[in-house]
Amino acid sequence: MPAALRLYDATACRAATQVLAGYSTSFSAATRLLGPRMRRDVANLYAVVRIADEIVDGAADQDVRALLDSYERAVLAAPAQRFHTDPVLHAYALTARRCGFAPQHLQAFFASMRQDIDTTMHTPSSLESYIYGSAEVIGLLCLDIFLADAPCPTHRPQLEAGARRLGAAFQKINFLRDLGADSRGLGRTYFPQLRDHPLDADIQAGIIADIRADLAAAAPATAMLPLRPRCAVTAATAVFTQLADTLAATPPAELTRTRVRVSNPRKLLTLATSLRRTH
């Protein structure tokens, strides 16, 4: 491989890592528990997902649908091309080729992003479809990264089921945390329970119970992962579980007004504690 291409590969991957670090402190911190190659691949995937998310969340000042369609075509075509002038696409293509990403998973993701353009109030079926594309397939793609250098395990179906449940749990936690901002700023309501009723204690408790069920269902699969990804996923789960606990303890009216967050020192303590328990 030419030295210039190796340098460009490394530079493109650093650009993707900067996208991850700029948008998610907790997720970025959890990826530090991965080996260098896995950490790079997760960042390369995250950067593409984040850019698509920004397109539909208002960062783009042009035809959102046309831009999203164009970006999907570029992402789906990226693995077949060795060099890209866009460093994030270049970095993503490196990872997609190495880890064997299934195009249908990316197509499902972009289908969910289109729902954010068209849908302001979800039904149970549309929410199920949305969560699959926006979160569960991301869990499956991360699993592709975690197992890229490992023999195909006989328990792959259990790992895939766990990855989907964990992705769903993380997404629902984000929905509840961002309830007010999504409603006021983006005009979206994800939880069908809120179609005809404001958030109250009973609805809040039901959502939290659903989240906890997803987390519990994902735990056995997490324990089956190889050591480094097991540590990282356990740490990320601990941070999101702490956030879920905080959301459960927050009055419903406050959840509709403010974005609940866990402080960085508490996140770091949670990450450190979970890492000790994993070992």
mmCIF file of C-alpha atoms in Angstrom:
data_model
loop_
_atom_site.group_PDB
_atom_site.id
_atom_site.type_symbol
_atom_site.label_atom_id
_atom_site.label_comp_id
_atom_site.label_asym_id
_atom_site.label_seq_id
_atom_site.Cartn_x
_atom_site.Cartn_y
_atom_site.Cartn_z
ATOM 1 C CA MET A 1 0.000 0.000 0.000
ATOM 2 C CA PRO A 2 1.415 3.445 -0.887
ATOM 3 C CA ALA A 3 2.594 5.457 2.103
ATOM 4 C CA ALA A 4 0.366 8.366 1.044
ATOM 5 C CA LEU A 5 -2.728 6.150 1.192
ATOM 6 C CA ARG A 6 -1.772 4.789 4.615
ATOM 7 C CA LEU A 7 -1.417 8.360 5.860
ATOM 8 C CA TYR A 8 -4.793 9.319 4.396
ATOM 9 C CA ASP A 9 -6.440 6.254 5.979
ATOM 10 C CA ALA A 10 -5.076 7.254 9.397
ATOM 11 C CA THR A 11 -6.074 10.895 8.936
ATOM 12 C CA ALA A 12 -9.611 9.956 7.866
ATOM 13 C CA CYS A 13 -10.020 7.724 10.912
ATOM 14 C CA ARG A 14 -8.861 10.557 13.178
ATOM 15 C CA ALA A 15 -11.531 12.780 11.614
ATOM 16 C CA ALA A 16 -14.214 10.207 12.436
ATOM 17 C CA THR A 17 -12.900 9.932 15.994
ATOM 18 C CA GLN A 18 -13.247 13.689 16.369
ATOM 19 C CA VAL A 19 -16.915 13.443 15.370
ATOM 20 C CA LEU A 20 -17.483 10.841 18.084
ATOM 21 C CA ALA A 21 -15.623 12.843 20.725
ATOM 22 C CA GLY A 22 -17.489 16.017 19.814
ATOM 23 C CA TYR A 23 -20.965 14.548 20.132
ATOM 24 C CA SER A 24 -20.874 11.858 22.830
ATOM 25 C CA THR A 25 -18.646 12.019 25.895
ATOM 26 C CA SER A 26 -20.028 8.862 27.528
ATOM 27 C CA PHE A 27 -19.967 6.716 24.391
ATOM 28 C CA SER A 28 -16.524 8.027 23.511
ATOM 29 C CA ALA A 29 -15.256 7.162 26.992
ATOM 30 C CA ALA A 30 -16.672 3.626 26.776
ATOM 31 C CA THR A 31 -14.927 2.994 23.443
ATOM 32 C CA ARG A 32 -11.567 3.604 25.135
ATOM 33 C CA LEU A 33 -11.989 0.187 26.699
ATOM 34 C CA LEU A 34 -11.829 -1.393 23.244
ATOM 35 C CA GLY A 35 -8.665 -2.319 21.426
ATOM 36 C CA PRO A 36 -7.328 0.294 18.968
ATOM 37 C CA ARG A 37 -8.789 -1.323 15.851
ATOM 38 C CA MET A 38 -12.256 -1.863 17.334
ATOM 39 C CA ARG A 39 -12.208 1.658 18.764
ATOM 40 C CA ARG A 40 -11.364 3.040 15.342
ATOM 41 C CA ASP A 41 -14.100 1.000 13.648
ATOM 42 C CA VAL A 42 -16.787 2.061 16.132
ATOM 43 C CA ALA A 43 -15.827 5.708 15.612
ATOM 44 C CA ASN A 44 -15.937 5.281 11.832
ATOM 45 C CA LEU A 45 -19.454 3.862 12.052
ATOM 46 C CA TYR A 46 -20.607 6.463 14.584
ATOM 47 C CA ALA A 47 -19.464 9.372 12.427
ATOM 48 C CA VAL A 48 -21.614 8.334 9.459
ATOM 49 C CA VAL A 49 -24.628 7.688 11.694
ATOM 50 C CA ARG A 50 -24.203 11.057 13.398
ATOM 51 C CA ILE A 51 -24.001 12.946 10.110
ATOM 52 C CA ALA A 52 -27.244 11.343 8.910
ATOM 53 C CA ASP A 53 -28.861 12.223 12.239
ATOM 54 C CA GLU A 54 -27.751 15.834 11.897
ATOM 55 C CA ILE A 55 -29.265 16.033 8.419
ATOM 56 C CA VAL A 56 -32.752 15.245 9.746
ATOM 57 C CA ASP A 57 -32.364 17.153 13.023
ATOM 58 C CA GLY A 58 -31.941 20.537 11.384
ATOM 59 C CA ALA A 59 -28.234 21.106 10.802
ATOM 60 C CA ALA A 60 -28.733 21.090 7.016
ATOM 61 C CA ASP A 61 -30.143 24.262 5.431
ATOM 62 C CA GLN A 62 -31.280 22.624 2.196
ATOM 63 C CA ASP A 63 -33.734 19.996 0.958
ATOM 64 C CA VAL A 64 -33.426 17.488 3.793
ATOM 65 C CA ARG A 65 -34.966 14.555 1.939
ATOM 66 C CA ALA A 66 -32.788 15.026 -1.134
ATOM 67 C CA LEU A 67 -29.683 15.413 1.008
ATOM 68 C CA LEU A 68 -30.481 12.297 3.050
ATOM 69 C CA ASP A 69 -31.144 10.288 -0.121
ATOM 70 C CA SER A 70 -27.842 11.449 -1.571
ATOM 71 C CA TYR A 71 -25.980 10.589 1.618
ATOM 72 C CA GLU A 72 -27.532 7.120 1.764
ATOM 73 C CA ARG A 73 -26.407 6.419 -1.793
ATOM 74 C CA ALA A 74 -22.893 7.572 -0.912
ATOM 75 C CA VAL A 75 -22.757 5.426 2.244
ATOM 76 C CA LEU A 76 -24.062 2.308 0.490
ATOM 77 C CA ALA A 77 -21.594 2.750 -2.376
ATOM 78 C CA ALA A 78 -18.624 3.665 -0.161
ATOM 79 C CA PRO A 79 -17.233 0.159 0.539
ATOM 80 C CA ALA A 80 -16.727 -0.504 -3.184
ATOM 81 C CA GLN A 81 -14.419 2.496 -3.578
ATOM 82 C CA ARG A 82 -10.928 2.581 -2.086
ATOM 83 C CA PHE A 83 -10.500 6.368 -1.947
ATOM 84 C CA HIS A 84 -12.981 9.062 -0.961
ATOM 85 C CA THR A 85 -12.479 12.810 -0.894
ATOM 86 C CA ASP A 86 -14.809 12.880 2.146
ATOM 87 C CA PRO A 87 -12.639 11.608 5.048
ATOM 88 C CA VAL A 88 -15.617 10.337 7.063
ATOM 89 C CA LEU A 89 -16.890 8.270 4.134
ATOM 90 C CA HIS A 90 -13.343 7.072 3.528
ATOM 91 C CA ALA A 91 -13.007 5.955 7.149
ATOM 92 C CA TYR A 92 -16.436 4.317 7.114
ATOM 93 C CA ALA A 93 -15.589 2.378 3.941
ATOM 94 C CA LEU A 94 -12.470 0.949 5.599
ATOM 95 C CA THR A 95 -14.583 -0.399 8.449
ATOM 96 C CA ALA A 96 -17.507 -1.584 6.310
ATOM 97 C CA ARG A 97 -15.169 -3.661 4.161
ATOM 98 C CA ARG A 98 -13.223 -5.080 7.090
ATOM 99 C CA CYS A 99 -16.269 -5.986 9.151
ATOM 100 C CA GLY A 100 -18.596 -7.072 6.348
ATOM 101 C CA PHE A 101 -21.483 -4.692 7.040
ATOM 102 C CA ALA A 102 -24.761 -5.870 5.496
ATOM 103 C CA PRO A 103 -26.245 -3.202 3.193
ATOM 104 C CA GLN A 104 -29.747 -3.970 4.452
ATOM 105 C CA HIS A 105 -28.767 -2.806 7.925
ATOM 106 C CA LEU A 106 -27.713 0.572 6.556
ATOM 107 C CA GLN A 107 -30.877 0.748 4.463
ATOM 108 C CA ALA A 108 -32.971 0.112 7.580
ATOM 109 C CA PHE A 109 -31.096 2.877 9.369
ATOM 110 C CA PHE A 110 -31.766 5.404 6.622
ATOM 111 C CA ALA A 111 -35.421 4.330 6.470
ATOM 112 C CA SER A 112 -35.733 5.317 10.130
ATOM 113 C CA MET A 113 -34.039 8.646 9.436
ATOM 114 C CA ARG A 114 -36.710 9.284 6.789
ATOM 115 C CA GLN A 115 -39.362 8.636 9.432
ATOM 116 C CA ASP A 116 -37.944 11.609 11.319
ATOM 117 C CA ILE A 117 -38.765 13.755 8.287
ATOM 118 C CA ASP A 118 -42.303 12.438 7.840
ATOM 119 C CA THR A 119 -43.527 11.338 11.269
ATOM 120 C CA THR A 120 -44.323 13.639 14.160
ATOM 121 C CA MET A 121 -46.379 11.210 16.264
ATOM 122 C CA HIS A 122 -45.610 7.505 16.354
ATOM 123 C CA THR A 123 -47.945 4.543 16.573
ATOM 124 C CA PRO A 124 -46.747 1.327 18.261
ATOM 125 C CA SER A 125 -45.930 -0.243 14.883
ATOM 126 C CA SER A 126 -44.138 2.804 13.468
ATOM 127 C CA LEU A 127 -42.111 3.146 16.674
ATOM 128 C CA GLU A 128 -41.092 -0.517 16.506
ATOM 129 C CA SER A 129 -39.910 0.002 12.929
ATOM 130 C CA TYR A 130 -38.140 3.227 13.859
ATOM 131 C CA ILE A 131 -36.279 1.706 16.806
ATOM 132 C CA TYR A 132 -35.186 -1.258 14.706
ATOM 133 C CA GLY A 133 -33.580 0.967 12.073
ATOM 134 C CA SER A 134 -32.265 3.729 14.296
ATOM 135 C CA ALA A 135 -30.911 1.621 17.160
ATOM 136 C CA GLU A 136 -31.176 -2.154 16.850
ATOM 137 C CA VAL A 137 -29.265 -2.346 13.570
ATOM 138 C CA ILE A 138 -26.565 -0.127 15.074
ATOM 139 C CA GLY A 139 -26.190 -2.776 17.756
ATOM 140 C CA LEU A 140 -25.888 -5.417 15.032
ATOM 141 C CA LEU A 141 -23.272 -3.377 13.175
ATOM 142 C CA CYS A 142 -21.286 -2.924 16.386
ATOM 143 C CA LEU A 143 -21.473 -6.685 16.851
ATOM 144 C CA ASP A 144 -19.967 -7.099 13.374
ATOM 145 C CA ILE A 145 -17.086 -4.932 14.581
ATOM 146 C CA PHE A 146 -16.638 -6.859 17.820
ATOM 147 C CA LEU A 147 -16.508 -10.216 16.035
ATOM 148 C CA ALA A 148 -14.577 -9.203 12.913
ATOM 149 C CA ASP A 149 -11.356 -10.769 14.161
ATOM 150 C CA ALA A 150 -12.929 -13.644 16.072
ATOM 151 C CA PRO A 151 -14.185 -17.027 14.871
ATOM 152 C CA CYS A 152 -17.911 -17.014 14.202
ATOM 153 C CA PRO A 153 -19.381 -18.058 17.561
ATOM 154 C CA THR A 154 -22.063 -20.724 17.742
ATOM 155 C CA HIS A 155 -24.064 -18.373 19.957
ATOM 156 C CA ARG A 156 -24.235 -15.626 17.317
ATOM 157 C CA PRO A 157 -28.094 -15.619 17.342
ATOM 158 C CA GLN A 158 -28.094 -14.899 21.086
ATOM 159 C CA LEU A 159 -25.533 -12.138 20.606
ATOM 160 C CA GLU A 160 -27.641 -10.572 17.870
ATOM 161 C CA ALA A 161 -30.788 -10.705 19.976
ATOM 162 C CA GLY A 162 -28.948 -9.073 22.870
ATOM 163 C CA ALA A 163 -27.454 -6.378 20.639
ATOM 164 C CA ARG A 164 -30.912 -5.477 19.402
ATOM 165 C CA ARG A 165 -32.425 -5.299 22.897
ATOM 166 C CA LEU A 166 -29.563 -3.175 24.184
ATOM 167 C CA GLY A 167 -29.815 -0.798 21.234
ATOM 168 C CA ALA A 168 -33.552 -0.484 21.850
ATOM 169 C CA ALA A 169 -32.997 0.249 25.549
ATOM 170 C CA PHE A 170 -30.445 2.977 24.814
ATOM 171 C CA GLN A 171 -32.767 4.560 22.266
ATOM 172 C CA LYS A 172 -35.763 4.597 24.620
ATOM 173 C CA ILE A 173 -33.608 6.168 27.336
ATOM 174 C CA ASN A 174 -32.610 8.883 24.873
ATOM 175 C CA PHE A 175 -36.256 9.424 23.881
ATOM 176 C CA LEU A 176 -37.272 9.936 27.509
ATOM 177 C CA ARG A 177 -34.295 12.163 28.282
ATOM 178 C CA ASP A 178 -34.945 14.332 25.199
ATOM 179 C CA LEU A 179 -38.731 14.366 25.553
ATOM 180 C CA GLY A 180 -39.091 18.120 25.898
ATOM 181 C CA ALA A 181 -36.488 19.079 23.295
ATOM 182 C CA ASP A 182 -37.886 16.647 20.711
ATOM 183 C CA SER A 183 -41.403 17.966 21.238
ATOM 184 C CA ARG A 184 -40.641 21.676 21.335
ATOM 185 C CA GLY A 185 -37.671 21.881 19.013
ATOM 186 C CA LEU A 186 -38.345 19.145 16.453
ATOM 187 C CA GLY A 187 -42.098 18.620 16.752
ATOM 188 C CA ARG A 188 -41.705 14.884 17.390
ATOM 189 C CA THR A 189 -43.296 12.590 19.944
ATOM 190 C CA TYR A 190 -41.842 9.098 19.927
ATOM 191 C CA PHE A 191 -43.841 7.375 22.659
ATOM 192 C CA PRO A 192 -47.342 6.404 21.421
ATOM 193 C CA GLN A 193 -48.599 6.600 25.023
ATOM 194 C CA LEU A 194 -48.295 10.384 24.739
ATOM 195 C CA ARG A 195 -50.545 10.681 21.692
ATOM 196 C CA ASP A 196 -53.576 11.676 23.755
ATOM 197 C CA HIS A 197 -52.123 12.145 27.243
ATOM 198 C CA PRO A 198 -49.312 14.205 28.765
ATOM 199 C CA LEU A 199 -46.545 12.336 30.538
ATOM 200 C CA ASP A 200 -47.674 11.280 34.005
ATOM 201 C CA ALA A 201 -46.294 8.976 36.673
ATOM 202 C CA ASP A 202 -48.031 5.870 35.316
ATOM 203 C CA ILE A 203 -46.819 6.399 31.739
ATOM 204 C CA GLN A 204 -43.332 7.208 33.006
ATOM 205 C CA ALA A 205 -43.276 4.031 35.105
ATOM 206 C CA GLY A 206 -44.395 1.951 32.138
ATOM 207 C CA ILE A 207 -41.658 3.362 29.914
ATOM 208 C CA ILE A 208 -39.010 2.765 32.584
ATOM 209 C CA ALA A 209 -40.232 -0.812 33.091
ATOM 210 C CA ASP A 210 -39.947 -1.425 29.340
ATOM 211 C CA ILE A 211 -36.396 -0.044 29.348
ATOM 212 C CA ARG A 212 -35.392 -2.220 32.295
ATOM 213 C CA ALA A 213 -36.819 -5.291 30.549
ATOM 214 C CA ASP A 214 -34.654 -4.567 27.495
ATOM 215 C CA LEU A 215 -31.558 -4.087 29.649
ATOM 216 C CA ALA A 216 -32.199 -7.323 31.525
ATOM 217 C CA ALA A 217 -32.741 -9.268 28.291
ATOM 218 C CA ALA A 218 -29.478 -7.929 26.842
ATOM 219 C CA ALA A 219 -27.312 -8.796 29.863
ATOM 220 C CA PRO A 220 -26.728 -12.512 29.108
ATOM 221 C CA ALA A 221 -25.563 -11.679 25.576
ATOM 222 C CA THR A 222 -23.170 -9.018 26.851
ATOM 223 C CA ALA A 223 -21.562 -11.656 29.071
ATOM 224 C CA MET A 224 -20.865 -13.787 25.956
ATOM 225 C CA LEU A 225 -18.823 -11.100 24.176
ATOM 226 C CA PRO A 226 -15.028 -11.261 23.925
ATOM 227 C CA LEU A 227 -13.268 -9.511 26.822
ATOM 228 C CA ARG A 228 -12.562 -6.055 25.380
ATOM 229 C CA PRO A 229 -15.995 -5.446 23.846
ATOM 230 C CA ARG A 230 -17.599 -7.003 26.929
ATOM 231 C CA CYS A 231 -15.859 -4.387 29.088
ATOM 232 C CA ALA A 232 -16.889 -1.538 26.803
ATOM 233 C CA VAL A 233 -20.514 -2.642 26.441
ATOM 234 C CA THR A 234 -20.800 -3.255 30.187
ATOM 235 C CA ALA A 235 -19.463 0.233 30.863
ATOM 236 C CA ALA A 236 -21.817 1.886 28.378
ATOM 237 C CA THR A 237 -24.727 -0.082 29.820
ATOM 238 C CA ALA A 238 -23.827 1.067 33.319
ATOM 239 C CA VAL A 239 -23.888 4.722 32.240
ATOM 240 C CA PHE A 240 -27.245 4.344 30.480
ATOM 241 C CA THR A 241 -28.664 2.405 33.433
ATOM 242 C CA GLN A 242 -27.642 5.228 35.730
ATOM 243 C CA LEU A 243 -29.362 7.664 33.374
ATOM 244 C CA ALA A 244 -32.496 5.488 33.405
ATOM 245 C CA ASP A 245 -32.453 5.511 37.214
ATOM 246 C CA THR A 246 -32.177 9.297 37.185
ATOM 247 C CA LEU A 247 -35.054 9.576 34.717
ATOM 248 C CA ALA A 248 -37.176 7.270 36.873
ATOM 249 C CA ALA A 249 -36.599 9.519 39.891
ATOM 250 C CA THR A 250 -37.382 12.755 38.026
ATOM 251 C CA PRO A 251 -40.959 14.141 38.247
ATOM 252 C CA PRO A 252 -42.822 13.826 34.921
ATOM 253 C CA ALA A 253 -43.385 17.568 34.629
ATOM 254 C CA GLU A 254 -39.663 18.200 34.942
ATOM 255 C CA LEU A 255 -38.876 15.670 32.215
ATOM 256 C CA THR A 256 -40.989 17.670 29.790
ATOM 257 C CA ARG A 257 -39.083 20.875 30.609
ATOM 258 C CA THR A 258 -35.441 19.937 31.076
ATOM 259 C CA ARG A 259 -32.950 17.493 29.598
ATOM 260 C CA VAL A 260 -31.795 15.197 32.391
ATOM 261 C CA ARG A 261 -28.115 14.341 32.309
ATOM 262 C CA VAL A 262 -25.533 12.527 34.388
ATOM 263 C CA SER A 263 -22.506 14.663 35.263
ATOM 264 C CA ASN A 264 -19.167 13.752 33.713
ATOM 265 C CA PRO A 265 -17.585 12.882 37.102
ATOM 266 C CA ARG A 266 -20.466 10.488 37.843
ATOM 267 C CA LYS A 267 -20.099 8.947 34.369
ATOM 268 C CA LEU A 268 -16.398 8.391 34.891
ATOM 269 C CA LEU A 269 -17.004 6.844 38.310
ATOM 270 C CA THR A 270 -19.653 4.559 36.831
ATOM 271 C CA LEU A 271 -17.330 3.531 34.005
ATOM 272 C CA ALA A 272 -14.511 2.762 36.438
ATOM 273 C CA THR A 273 -16.778 0.783 38.753
ATOM 274 C CA SER A 274 -18.262 -1.273 35.928
ATOM 275 C CA LEU A 275 -14.789 -2.008 34.574
ATOM 276 C CA ARG A 276 -13.655 -3.373 37.937
ATOM 277 C CA ARG A 277 -16.733 -5.605 38.152
ATOM 278 C CA THR A 278 -16.215 -6.914 34.612
ATOM 279 C CA HIS A 279 -12.738 -8.070 35.523
#
